[in-house]
Coordinates of C-alpha atoms and ligand atoms in Angstrom, one line a residue:
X1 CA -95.4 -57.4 -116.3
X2 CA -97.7 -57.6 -113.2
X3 CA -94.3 -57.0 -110.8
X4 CA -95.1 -53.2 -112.3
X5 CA -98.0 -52.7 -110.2
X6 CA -96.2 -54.1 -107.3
X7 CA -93.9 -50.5 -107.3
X8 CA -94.5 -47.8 -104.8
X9 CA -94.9 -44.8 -107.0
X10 CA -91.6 -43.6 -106.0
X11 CA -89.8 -46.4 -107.5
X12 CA -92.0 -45.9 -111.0
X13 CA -90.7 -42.4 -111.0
X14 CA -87.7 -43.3 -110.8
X15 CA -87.8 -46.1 -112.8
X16 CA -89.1 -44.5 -115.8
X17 CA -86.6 -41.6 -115.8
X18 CA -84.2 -44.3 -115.6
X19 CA -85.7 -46.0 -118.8
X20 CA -86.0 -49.0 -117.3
X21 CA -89.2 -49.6 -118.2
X22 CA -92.0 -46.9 -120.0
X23 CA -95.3 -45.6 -119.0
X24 CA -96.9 -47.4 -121.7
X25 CA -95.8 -50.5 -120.2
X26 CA -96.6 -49.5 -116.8
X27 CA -99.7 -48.4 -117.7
X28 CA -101.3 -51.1 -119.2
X29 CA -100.2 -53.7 -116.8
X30 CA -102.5 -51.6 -114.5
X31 CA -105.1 -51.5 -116.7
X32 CA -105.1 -55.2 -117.1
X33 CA -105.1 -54.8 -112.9
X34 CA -108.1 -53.0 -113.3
X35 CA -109.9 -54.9 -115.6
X36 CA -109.0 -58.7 -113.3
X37 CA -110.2 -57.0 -110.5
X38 CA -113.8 -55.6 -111.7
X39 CA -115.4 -57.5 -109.0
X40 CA -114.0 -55.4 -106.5
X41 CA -116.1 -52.6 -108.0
X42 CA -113.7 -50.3 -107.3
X43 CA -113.7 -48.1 -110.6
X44 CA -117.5 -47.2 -111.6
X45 CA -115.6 -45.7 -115.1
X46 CA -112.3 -47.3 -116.9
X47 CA -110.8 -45.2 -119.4
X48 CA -108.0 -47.4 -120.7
X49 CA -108.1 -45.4 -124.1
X50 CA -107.6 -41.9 -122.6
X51 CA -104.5 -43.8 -120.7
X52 CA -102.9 -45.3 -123.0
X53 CA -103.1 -41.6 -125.1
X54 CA -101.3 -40.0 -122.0
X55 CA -99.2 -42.9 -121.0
X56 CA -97.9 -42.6 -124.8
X57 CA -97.3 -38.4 -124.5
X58 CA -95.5 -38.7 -121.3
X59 CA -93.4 -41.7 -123.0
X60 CA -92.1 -38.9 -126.0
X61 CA -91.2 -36.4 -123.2
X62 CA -89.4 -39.2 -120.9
X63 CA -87.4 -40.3 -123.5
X64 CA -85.8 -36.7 -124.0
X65 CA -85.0 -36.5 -120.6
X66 CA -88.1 -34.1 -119.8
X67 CA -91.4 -34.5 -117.9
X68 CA -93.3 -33.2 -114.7
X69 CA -92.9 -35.0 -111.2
X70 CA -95.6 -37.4 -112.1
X71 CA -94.6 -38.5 -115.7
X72 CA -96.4 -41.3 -116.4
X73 CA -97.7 -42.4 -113.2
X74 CA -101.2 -43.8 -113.4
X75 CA -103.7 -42.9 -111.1
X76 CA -107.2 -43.4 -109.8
X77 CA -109.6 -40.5 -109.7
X78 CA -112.2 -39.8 -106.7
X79 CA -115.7 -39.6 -108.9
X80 CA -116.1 -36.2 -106.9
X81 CA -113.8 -34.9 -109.0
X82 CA -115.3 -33.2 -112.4
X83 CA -113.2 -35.0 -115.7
X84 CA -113.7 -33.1 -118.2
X85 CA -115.3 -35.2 -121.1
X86 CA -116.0 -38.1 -118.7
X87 CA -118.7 -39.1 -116.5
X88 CA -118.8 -37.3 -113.3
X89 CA -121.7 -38.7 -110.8
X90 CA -120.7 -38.5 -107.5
X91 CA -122.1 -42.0 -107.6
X92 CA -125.8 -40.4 -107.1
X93 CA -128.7 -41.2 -109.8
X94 CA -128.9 -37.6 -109.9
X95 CA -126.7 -37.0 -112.1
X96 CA -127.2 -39.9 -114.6
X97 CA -124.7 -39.5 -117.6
X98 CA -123.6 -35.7 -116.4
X99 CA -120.5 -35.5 -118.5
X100 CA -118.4 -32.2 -117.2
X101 CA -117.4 -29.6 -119.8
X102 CA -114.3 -28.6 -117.6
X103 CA -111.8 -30.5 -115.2
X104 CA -111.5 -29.7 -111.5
X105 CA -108.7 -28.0 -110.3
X106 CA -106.3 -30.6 -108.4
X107 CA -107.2 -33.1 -111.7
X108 CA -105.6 -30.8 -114.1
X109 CA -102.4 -30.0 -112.1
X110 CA -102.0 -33.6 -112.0
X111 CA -101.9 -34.0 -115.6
X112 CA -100.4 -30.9 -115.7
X113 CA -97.7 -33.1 -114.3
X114 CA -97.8 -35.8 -116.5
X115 CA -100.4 -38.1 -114.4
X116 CA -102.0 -40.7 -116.3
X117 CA -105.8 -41.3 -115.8
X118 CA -106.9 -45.0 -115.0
X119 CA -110.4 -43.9 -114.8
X120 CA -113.4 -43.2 -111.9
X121 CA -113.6 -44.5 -108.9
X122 CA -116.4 -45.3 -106.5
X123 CA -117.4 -43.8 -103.5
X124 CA -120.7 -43.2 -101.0
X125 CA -123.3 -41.1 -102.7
X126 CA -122.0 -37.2 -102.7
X127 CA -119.3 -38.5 -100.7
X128 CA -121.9 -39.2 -97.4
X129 CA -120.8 -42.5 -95.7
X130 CA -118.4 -44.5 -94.2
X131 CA -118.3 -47.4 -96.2
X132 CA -119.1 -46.7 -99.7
X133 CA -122.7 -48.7 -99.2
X134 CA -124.4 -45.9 -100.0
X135 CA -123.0 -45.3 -104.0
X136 CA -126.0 -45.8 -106.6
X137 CA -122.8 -47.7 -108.1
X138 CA -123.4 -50.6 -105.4
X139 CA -120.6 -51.3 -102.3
X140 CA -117.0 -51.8 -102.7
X141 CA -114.9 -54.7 -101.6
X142 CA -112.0 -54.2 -99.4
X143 CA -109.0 -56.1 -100.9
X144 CA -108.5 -57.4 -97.5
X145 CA -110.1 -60.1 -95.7
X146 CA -111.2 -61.6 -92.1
X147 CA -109.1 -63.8 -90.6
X148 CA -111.1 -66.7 -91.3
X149 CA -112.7 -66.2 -94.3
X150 CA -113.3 -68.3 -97.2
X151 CA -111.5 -67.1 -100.3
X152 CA -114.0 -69.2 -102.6
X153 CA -116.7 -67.8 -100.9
X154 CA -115.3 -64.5 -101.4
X155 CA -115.2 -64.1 -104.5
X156 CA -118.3 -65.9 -105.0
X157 CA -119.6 -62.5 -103.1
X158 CA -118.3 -60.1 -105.7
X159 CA -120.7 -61.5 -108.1
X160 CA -123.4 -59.7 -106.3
X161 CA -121.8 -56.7 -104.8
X162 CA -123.1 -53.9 -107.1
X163 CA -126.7 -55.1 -106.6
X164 CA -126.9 -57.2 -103.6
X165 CA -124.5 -56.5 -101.1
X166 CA -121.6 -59.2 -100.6
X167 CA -121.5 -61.4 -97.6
X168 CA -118.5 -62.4 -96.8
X169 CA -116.5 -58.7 -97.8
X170 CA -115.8 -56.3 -96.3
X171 CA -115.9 -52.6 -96.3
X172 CA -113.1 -50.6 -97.7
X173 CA -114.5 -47.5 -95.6
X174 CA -115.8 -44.7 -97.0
X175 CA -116.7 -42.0 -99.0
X176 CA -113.4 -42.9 -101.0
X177 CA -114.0 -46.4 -100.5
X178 CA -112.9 -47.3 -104.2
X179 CA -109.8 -45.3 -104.1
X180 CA -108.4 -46.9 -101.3
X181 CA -109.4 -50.3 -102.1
X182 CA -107.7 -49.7 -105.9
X183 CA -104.7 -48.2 -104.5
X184 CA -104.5 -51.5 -101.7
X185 CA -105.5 -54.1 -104.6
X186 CA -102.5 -52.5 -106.7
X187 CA -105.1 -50.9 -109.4
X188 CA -103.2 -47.8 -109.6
X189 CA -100.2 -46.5 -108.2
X190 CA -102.1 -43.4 -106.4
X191 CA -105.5 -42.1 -105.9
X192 CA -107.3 -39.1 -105.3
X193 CA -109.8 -38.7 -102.1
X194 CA -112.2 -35.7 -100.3
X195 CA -112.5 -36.2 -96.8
X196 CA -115.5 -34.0 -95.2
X197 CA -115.4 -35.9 -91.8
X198 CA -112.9 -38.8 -92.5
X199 CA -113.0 -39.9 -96.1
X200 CA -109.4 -40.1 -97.0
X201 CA -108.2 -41.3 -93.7
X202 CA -110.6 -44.0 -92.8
X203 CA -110.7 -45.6 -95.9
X204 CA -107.1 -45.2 -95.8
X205 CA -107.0 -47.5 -92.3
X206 CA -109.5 -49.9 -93.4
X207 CA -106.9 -50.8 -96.1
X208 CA -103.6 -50.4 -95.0
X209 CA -102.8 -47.5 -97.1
X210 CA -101.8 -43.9 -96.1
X211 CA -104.2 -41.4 -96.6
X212 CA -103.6 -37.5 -95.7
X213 CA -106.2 -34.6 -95.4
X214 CA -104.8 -31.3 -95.9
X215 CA -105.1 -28.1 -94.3
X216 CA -108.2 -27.1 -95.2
X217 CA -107.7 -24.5 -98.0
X218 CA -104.1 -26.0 -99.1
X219 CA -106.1 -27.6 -102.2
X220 CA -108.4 -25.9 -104.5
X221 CA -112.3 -27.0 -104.4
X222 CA -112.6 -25.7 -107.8
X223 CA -114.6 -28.8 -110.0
X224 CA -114.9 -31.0 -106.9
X225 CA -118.7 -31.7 -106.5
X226 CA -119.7 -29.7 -102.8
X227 CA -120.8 -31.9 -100.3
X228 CA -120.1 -29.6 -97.2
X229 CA -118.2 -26.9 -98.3
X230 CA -116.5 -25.4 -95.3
X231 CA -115.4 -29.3 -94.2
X232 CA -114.7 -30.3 -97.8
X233 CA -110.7 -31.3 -98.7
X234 CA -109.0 -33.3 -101.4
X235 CA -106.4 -35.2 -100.2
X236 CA -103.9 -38.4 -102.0
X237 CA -104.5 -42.1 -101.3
X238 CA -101.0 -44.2 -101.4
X239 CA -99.0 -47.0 -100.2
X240 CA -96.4 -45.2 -98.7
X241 CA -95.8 -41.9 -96.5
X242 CA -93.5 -40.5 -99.6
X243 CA -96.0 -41.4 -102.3
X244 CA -98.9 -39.3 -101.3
X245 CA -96.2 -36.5 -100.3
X246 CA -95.0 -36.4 -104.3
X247 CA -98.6 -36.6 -105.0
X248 CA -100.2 -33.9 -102.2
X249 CA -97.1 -31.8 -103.7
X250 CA -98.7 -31.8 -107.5
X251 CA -102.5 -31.3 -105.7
X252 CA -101.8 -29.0 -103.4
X253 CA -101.7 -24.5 -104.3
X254 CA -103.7 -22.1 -104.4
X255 CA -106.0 -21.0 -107.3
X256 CA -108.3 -18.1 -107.8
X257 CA -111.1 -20.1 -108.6
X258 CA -111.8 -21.3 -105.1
X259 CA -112.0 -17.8 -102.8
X260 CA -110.9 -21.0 -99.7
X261 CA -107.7 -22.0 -101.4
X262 CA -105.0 -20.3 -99.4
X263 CA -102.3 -18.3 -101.2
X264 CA -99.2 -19.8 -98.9
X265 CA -96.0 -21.5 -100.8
X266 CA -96.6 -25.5 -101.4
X267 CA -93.4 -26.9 -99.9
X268 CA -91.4 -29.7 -101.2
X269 CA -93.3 -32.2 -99.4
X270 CA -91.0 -35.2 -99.9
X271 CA -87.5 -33.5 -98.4
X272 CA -90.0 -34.0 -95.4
X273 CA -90.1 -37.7 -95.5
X274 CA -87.5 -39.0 -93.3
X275 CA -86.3 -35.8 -91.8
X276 CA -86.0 -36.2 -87.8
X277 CA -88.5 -36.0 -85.4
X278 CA -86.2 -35.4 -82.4
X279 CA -87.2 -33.0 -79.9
X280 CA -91.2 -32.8 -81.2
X281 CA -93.7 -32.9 -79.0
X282 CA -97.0 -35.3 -79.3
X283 CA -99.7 -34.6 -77.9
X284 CA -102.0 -38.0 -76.7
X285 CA -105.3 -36.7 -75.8
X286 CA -106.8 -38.5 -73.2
X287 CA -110.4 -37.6 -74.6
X288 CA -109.9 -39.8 -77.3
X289 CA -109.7 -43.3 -75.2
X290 CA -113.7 -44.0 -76.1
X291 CA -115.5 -46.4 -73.9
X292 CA -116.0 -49.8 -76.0
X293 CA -112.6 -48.6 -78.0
X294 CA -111.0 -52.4 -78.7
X295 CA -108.0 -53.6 -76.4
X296 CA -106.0 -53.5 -79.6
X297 CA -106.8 -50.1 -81.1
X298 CA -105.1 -49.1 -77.5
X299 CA -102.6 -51.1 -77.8
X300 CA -101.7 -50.2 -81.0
X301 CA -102.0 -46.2 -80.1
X302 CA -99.5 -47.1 -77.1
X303 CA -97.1 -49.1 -79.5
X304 CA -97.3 -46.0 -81.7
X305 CA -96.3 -43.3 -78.9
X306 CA -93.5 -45.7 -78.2
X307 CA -92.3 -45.7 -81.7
X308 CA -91.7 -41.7 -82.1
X309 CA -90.8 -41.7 -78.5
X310 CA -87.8 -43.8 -79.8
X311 CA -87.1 -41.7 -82.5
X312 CA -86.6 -39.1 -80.6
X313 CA -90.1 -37.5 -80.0
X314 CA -91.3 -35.9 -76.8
X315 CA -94.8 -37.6 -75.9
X316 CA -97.1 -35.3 -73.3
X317 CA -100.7 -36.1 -72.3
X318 CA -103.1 -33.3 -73.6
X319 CA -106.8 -32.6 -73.0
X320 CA -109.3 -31.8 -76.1
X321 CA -112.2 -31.1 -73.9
X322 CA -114.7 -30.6 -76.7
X323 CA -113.8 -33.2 -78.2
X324 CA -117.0 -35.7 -77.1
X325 CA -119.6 -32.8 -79.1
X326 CA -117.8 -33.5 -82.3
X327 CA -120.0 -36.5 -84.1
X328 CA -123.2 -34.0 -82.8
X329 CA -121.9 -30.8 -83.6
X330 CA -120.3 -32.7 -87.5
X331 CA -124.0 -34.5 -88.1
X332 CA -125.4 -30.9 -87.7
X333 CA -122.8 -28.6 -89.7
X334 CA -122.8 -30.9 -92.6
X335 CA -125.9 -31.8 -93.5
X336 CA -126.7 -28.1 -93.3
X337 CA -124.2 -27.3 -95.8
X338 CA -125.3 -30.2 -97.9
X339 CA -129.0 -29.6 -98.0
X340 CA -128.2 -26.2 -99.3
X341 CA -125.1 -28.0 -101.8
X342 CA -127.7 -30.3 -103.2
X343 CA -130.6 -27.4 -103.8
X344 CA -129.1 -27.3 -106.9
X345 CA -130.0 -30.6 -108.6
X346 CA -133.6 -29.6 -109.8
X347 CA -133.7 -31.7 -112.7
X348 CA -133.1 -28.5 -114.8
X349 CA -129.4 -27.9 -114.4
X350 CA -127.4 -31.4 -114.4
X351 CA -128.1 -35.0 -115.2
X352 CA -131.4 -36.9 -114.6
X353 CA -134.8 -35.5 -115.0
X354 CA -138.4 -37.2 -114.2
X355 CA -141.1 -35.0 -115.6
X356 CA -144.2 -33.8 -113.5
X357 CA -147.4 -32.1 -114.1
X358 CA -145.8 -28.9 -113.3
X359 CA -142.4 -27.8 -112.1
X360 CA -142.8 -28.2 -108.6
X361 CA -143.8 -32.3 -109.6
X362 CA -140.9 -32.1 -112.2
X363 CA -138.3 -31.1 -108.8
X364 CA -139.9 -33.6 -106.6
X365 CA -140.3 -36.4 -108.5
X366 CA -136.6 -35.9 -110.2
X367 CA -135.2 -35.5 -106.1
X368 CA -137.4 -38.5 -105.5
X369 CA -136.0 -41.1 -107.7
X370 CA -132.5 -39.2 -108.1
X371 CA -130.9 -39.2 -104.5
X372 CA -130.7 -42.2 -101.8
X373 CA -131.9 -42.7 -98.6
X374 CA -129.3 -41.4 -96.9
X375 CA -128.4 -38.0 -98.9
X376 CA -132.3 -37.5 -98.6
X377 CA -131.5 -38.3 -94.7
X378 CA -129.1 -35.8 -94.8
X379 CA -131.0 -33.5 -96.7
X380 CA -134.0 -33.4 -94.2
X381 CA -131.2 -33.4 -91.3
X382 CA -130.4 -30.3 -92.8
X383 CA -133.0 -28.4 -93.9
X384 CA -134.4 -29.2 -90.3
X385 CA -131.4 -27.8 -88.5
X386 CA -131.5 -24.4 -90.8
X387 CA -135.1 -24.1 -90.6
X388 CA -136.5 -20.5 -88.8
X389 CA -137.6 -22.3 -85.3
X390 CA -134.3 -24.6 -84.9
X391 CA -131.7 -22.4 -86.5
X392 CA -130.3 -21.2 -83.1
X393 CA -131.2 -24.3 -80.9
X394 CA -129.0 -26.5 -83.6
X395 CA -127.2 -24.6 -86.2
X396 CA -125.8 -21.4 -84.4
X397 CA -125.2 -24.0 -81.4
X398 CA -122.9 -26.5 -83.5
X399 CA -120.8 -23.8 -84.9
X400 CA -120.0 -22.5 -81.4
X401 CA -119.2 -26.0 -80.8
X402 CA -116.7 -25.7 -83.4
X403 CA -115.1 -23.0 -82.4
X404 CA -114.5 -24.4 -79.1
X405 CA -113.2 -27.2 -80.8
X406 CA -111.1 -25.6 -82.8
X407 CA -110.1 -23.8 -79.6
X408 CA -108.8 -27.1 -78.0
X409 CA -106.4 -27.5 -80.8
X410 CA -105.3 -23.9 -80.5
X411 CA -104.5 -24.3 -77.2
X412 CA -102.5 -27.5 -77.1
X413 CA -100.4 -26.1 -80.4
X414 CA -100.2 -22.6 -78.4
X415 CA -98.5 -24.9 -75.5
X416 CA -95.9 -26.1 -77.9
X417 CA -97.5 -29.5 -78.9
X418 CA -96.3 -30.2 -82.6
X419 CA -99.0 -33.0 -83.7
X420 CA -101.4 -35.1 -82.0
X421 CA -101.4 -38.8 -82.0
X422 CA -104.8 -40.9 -81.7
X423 CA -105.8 -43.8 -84.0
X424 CA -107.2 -43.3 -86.8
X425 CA -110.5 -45.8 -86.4
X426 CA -112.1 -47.2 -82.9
X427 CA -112.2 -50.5 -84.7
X428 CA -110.7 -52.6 -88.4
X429 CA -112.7 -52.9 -91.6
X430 CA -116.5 -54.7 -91.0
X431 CA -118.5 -56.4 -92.8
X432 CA -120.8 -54.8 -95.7
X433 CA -124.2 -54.9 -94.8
X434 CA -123.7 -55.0 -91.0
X435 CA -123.8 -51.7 -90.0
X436 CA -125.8 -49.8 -93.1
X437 CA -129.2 -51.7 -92.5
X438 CA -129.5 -51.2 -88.9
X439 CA -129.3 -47.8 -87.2
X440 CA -127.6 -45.0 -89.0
X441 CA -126.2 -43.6 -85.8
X442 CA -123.8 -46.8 -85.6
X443 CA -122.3 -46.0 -88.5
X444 CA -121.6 -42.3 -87.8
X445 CA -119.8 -43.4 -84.6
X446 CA -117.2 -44.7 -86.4
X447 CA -116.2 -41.4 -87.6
X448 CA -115.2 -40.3 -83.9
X449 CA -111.5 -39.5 -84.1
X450 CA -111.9 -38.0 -87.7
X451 CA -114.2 -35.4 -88.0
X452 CA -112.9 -33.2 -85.4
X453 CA -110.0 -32.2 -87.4
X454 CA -112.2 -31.6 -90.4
X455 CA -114.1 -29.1 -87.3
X456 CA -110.7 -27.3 -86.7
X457 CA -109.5 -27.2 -90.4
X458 CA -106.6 -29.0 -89.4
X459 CA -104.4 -31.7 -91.7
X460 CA -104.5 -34.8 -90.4
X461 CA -102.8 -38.2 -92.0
X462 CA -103.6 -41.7 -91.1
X463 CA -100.3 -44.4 -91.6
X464 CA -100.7 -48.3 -91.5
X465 CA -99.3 -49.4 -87.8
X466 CA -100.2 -52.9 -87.5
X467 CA -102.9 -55.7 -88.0
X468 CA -105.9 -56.4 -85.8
X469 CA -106.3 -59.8 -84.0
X470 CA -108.4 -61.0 -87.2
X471 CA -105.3 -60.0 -89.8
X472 CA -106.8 -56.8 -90.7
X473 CA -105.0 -53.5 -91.3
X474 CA -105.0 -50.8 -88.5
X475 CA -104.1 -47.3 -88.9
X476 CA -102.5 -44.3 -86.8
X477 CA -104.0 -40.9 -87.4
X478 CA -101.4 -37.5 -86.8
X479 CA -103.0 -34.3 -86.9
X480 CA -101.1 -30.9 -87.5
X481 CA -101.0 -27.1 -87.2
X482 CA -102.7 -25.5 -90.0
X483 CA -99.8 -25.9 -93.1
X484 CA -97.8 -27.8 -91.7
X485 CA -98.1 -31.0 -93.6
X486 CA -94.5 -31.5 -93.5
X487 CA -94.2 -32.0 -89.9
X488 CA -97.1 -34.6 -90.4
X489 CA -94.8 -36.5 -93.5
X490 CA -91.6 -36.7 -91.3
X491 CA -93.7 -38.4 -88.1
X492 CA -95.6 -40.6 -90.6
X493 CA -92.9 -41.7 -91.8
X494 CA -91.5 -42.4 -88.8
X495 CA -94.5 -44.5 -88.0
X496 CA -94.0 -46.0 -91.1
X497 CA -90.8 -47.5 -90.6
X498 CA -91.2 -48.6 -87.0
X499 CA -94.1 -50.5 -87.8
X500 CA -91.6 -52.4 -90.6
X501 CA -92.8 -54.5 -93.5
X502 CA -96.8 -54.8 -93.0
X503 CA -98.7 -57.4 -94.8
X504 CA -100.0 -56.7 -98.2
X505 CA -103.7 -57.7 -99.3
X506 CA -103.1 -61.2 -101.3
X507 CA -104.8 -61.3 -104.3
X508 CA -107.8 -63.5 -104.0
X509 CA -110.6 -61.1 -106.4
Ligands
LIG601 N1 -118.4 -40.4 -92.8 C1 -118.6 -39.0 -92.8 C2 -120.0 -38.7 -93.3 O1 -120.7 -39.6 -93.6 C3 -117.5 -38.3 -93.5 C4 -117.7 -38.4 -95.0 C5 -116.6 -37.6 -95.7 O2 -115.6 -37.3 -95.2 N2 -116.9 -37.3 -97.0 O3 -120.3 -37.6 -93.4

């Protein structure tokens, strides 16, 4: 029953309350999905068992008529996200076999309503990357190809890609680099993502999936391992605009347990699919035309401002004029916050230990052989910019940044702009290994039109819009007030349908 995995997860809902099929059988054609596709390396933990055991509970309450909104769907799960009774690594050595005793917040609402768990999926170490390289898991492949490239020789690649890279592949973006290349490969019918600086939405473009970041506080952190906690949001991975609303609805409220979450009513996101967009404003912010920025990113960005100006949208030129100390002012704020996130892996508290002569050898041989090059990277960034002789020269510095940058957005929303418009990447998907072994700066660049709405707290969604010269996916981003997702649904969707019927990633894994 492979046609199963071929549904959009609105038409499984729908088609298991209409009993045409049941989450058993649903289920384990994904599971064979998953277990075809290994090579991908997109789940670092299957748990067909525990999925078959909830596929088979939500079957007994489907067939009296009951069930949440997500009876029997199966999804992926971000490994950022503590499982209770299953491996949680955040993809770092670190923390080796750390099995959580409790499950993070967004996880159990999902099950709460009736999600089925597929199992763990890969992503860069403590969610730091753009392109999932960095996971002590190995890289991930993006289910989509170049233009001209070899499917033999492709696959040929996935033999390697946990240890030696891939040639050939490409990157599925990152940190949530195996959710969106599971939920583009058809290995589950949703995933869940973190985006710090870009994480759900780039990934989300590199694949030709939608991807949304909430507001920042609309989703608990509670059980979601910290990378930089006042950036840090989950978010839903999907193939269309109204499957990651049903999902972001289940995900999203507020809960004690994070003192961030915001206690504001979660809406019924999917009403908000399809409603009109006539009369909105869009903001195009001139800032964000980069120099070296492809012909046919702004191309695609124009096409897109066409598309809602046709639906009825209002499109004005705005000016974000902080916008070119973002990257800076990001690669300082996070890797302050993670330096003091990842204090606590000592060796004593979680996962992998290396002993030493004394404790001090004990915390720096287990921090040695535990984190990567880049989390250590970060962690130096960090500790650098916090440190007593730099703390005002680069710490207090970057946050005034972002409060002028968060400013910018005030200002344009203040002046009756509804969303802004930009793309969501300055280029497609590239291949691994080209940008990770040169100069770490290259690769932070790509997360240009991203992280400033992680700065401002705002939600921001990226929608599949067309395909690059090379047949790749390309995405639109849409960014928001604060809470108001829905506005961001109904002009994603709009995207959605003007773009029509996009390609889909053939199966060549
Ligand atoms: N690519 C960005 C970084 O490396 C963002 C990562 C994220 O959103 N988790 O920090």
């Amino acid at each position: 029953m492979s046609e199963l995995t071929d549904l959009t997860l609105a038409e499984a809902r729908d088609g298991l309350k209409a009993k045409k099929f049941t989450s058993a059988e649903l289920t384990d054609a994904h599971i064979d999905a998953v277990e075809a596709a290994r090579g991908l390396n997109a789940y670092i933990l299957e748990t067909p068992e525990k999925a078959r055991e909830m596929a088979f509970a939500s079957d007994v309450k489907l067939a009296k008529g009951e069930g949440g909104a997500l009876e029997g769907i199966p999804l992926g799960i971000k490994d950022l996200f503590a499982t209770e009774g299953f491996r949680t690594t955040a993809c770092s050595r670190i923390l080796g076999d750390f099995i959580p005793t409790y499950e993070s917040t967004v996880t159990t609402q999902l099950w709460r309503d009736g999600a089925v768990m597929l199992g763990k999926l890969n992503n860069d170490e403590f969610a730091m990357g753009s392109s999932n390289e960095t996971s002590a898991y190995g890289a991930v492949a993006n289910p989509w190809l170049a233009g001209n490239t070899d499917k033999v020789t492709a696959k040929s690649a996935l033999s390697d890609l946990a240890t030696a890279g891939g040639a050939g592949v490409l990157v599925p973006g990152g940190s949530s680099g195996g959710s969106s290349s599971a939920v583009a490969a058809r290995l589950c019918l949703g995933a869940t993502g973190t985006d710090t600086g870009g994480s759900i939405r780039q990934p989300a473009a590199f694949t030709g999936i939608v991807g949304i970041k909430p507001t920042y506080g609309r989703c608990s952190r509670w059980g979601i391992v910290a990378f930089a906690s006042s950036l840090d949001q989950a978010g839903p991975f999907a193939r269309t605009v109204k499957d990651t609303a049903i999902l972001l609805r289940s995900m999203a409220g507020h809960d004690p347990k994070d003192s961030t979450s915001v206690n504001v009513p979660v809406p019924d996101y999917e009403v908000a699919v399809g409603r009109s967009v006539k009369g909105l404003r869009i903001g195009v912010p001139k800032e964000y035309r980069v120099e070296g920025m492809p012909a046919e990113i702004e191309k695609l960005w124009h096409q897109g401002a066409e598309w809602l100006k046709a639906a009825g949208a209002e499109i004005v030129e705005i000016s974000l004029p902080h916008t070119k100390y973002a990257l800076p002012a990001y690669y300082i704020v996070a890797p302050a916050e993670a330096s003091s996130n990842l204090a606590r892996y000592d060796g004593v508290r979680y996962g992998a230990r290396v002993p030493g002569k004394d404790i001090t050898a004990m915390y720096e041989n287990t921090r040695a052989a535990g984190f990567g090059s880049e989390v250590k990277r970060r962690i130096m960034i960090g500790t650098y910019v916090l440190s007593a002789g730099y703390y005002d020269a680069y710490y207090v510095r970057a946050q005034k940044v972002r409060t002028l940058i968060k400013r910018d957005f005030d200002n344009v929303f203040a002046a009756g702009v509804d969303a802004v418009l930009t793309p969501t990447t300055p280029s497609a998907a590239f291949a691994i290994g080209s940008k990770a072994s040169t100069d770490p700066v290259e690769m932070y660049l790509n997360d240009i039109f991203t992280v400033t709405v992680n700065m401002a707290g705002l939600p921001g969604i990226s929608v599949p819009a067309g395909m690059s010269s090379e047949n790749l996916p390309l995405g639109l981003q849409l960014i928001g007030r604060p809470f108001d997702e829905e506005t961001l649904f109904a002009l994603g969707a709009a995207i959605e349908s003007s773009a029509g019927s996009l390609p889909k990633a053939e199966k060549w894994w």
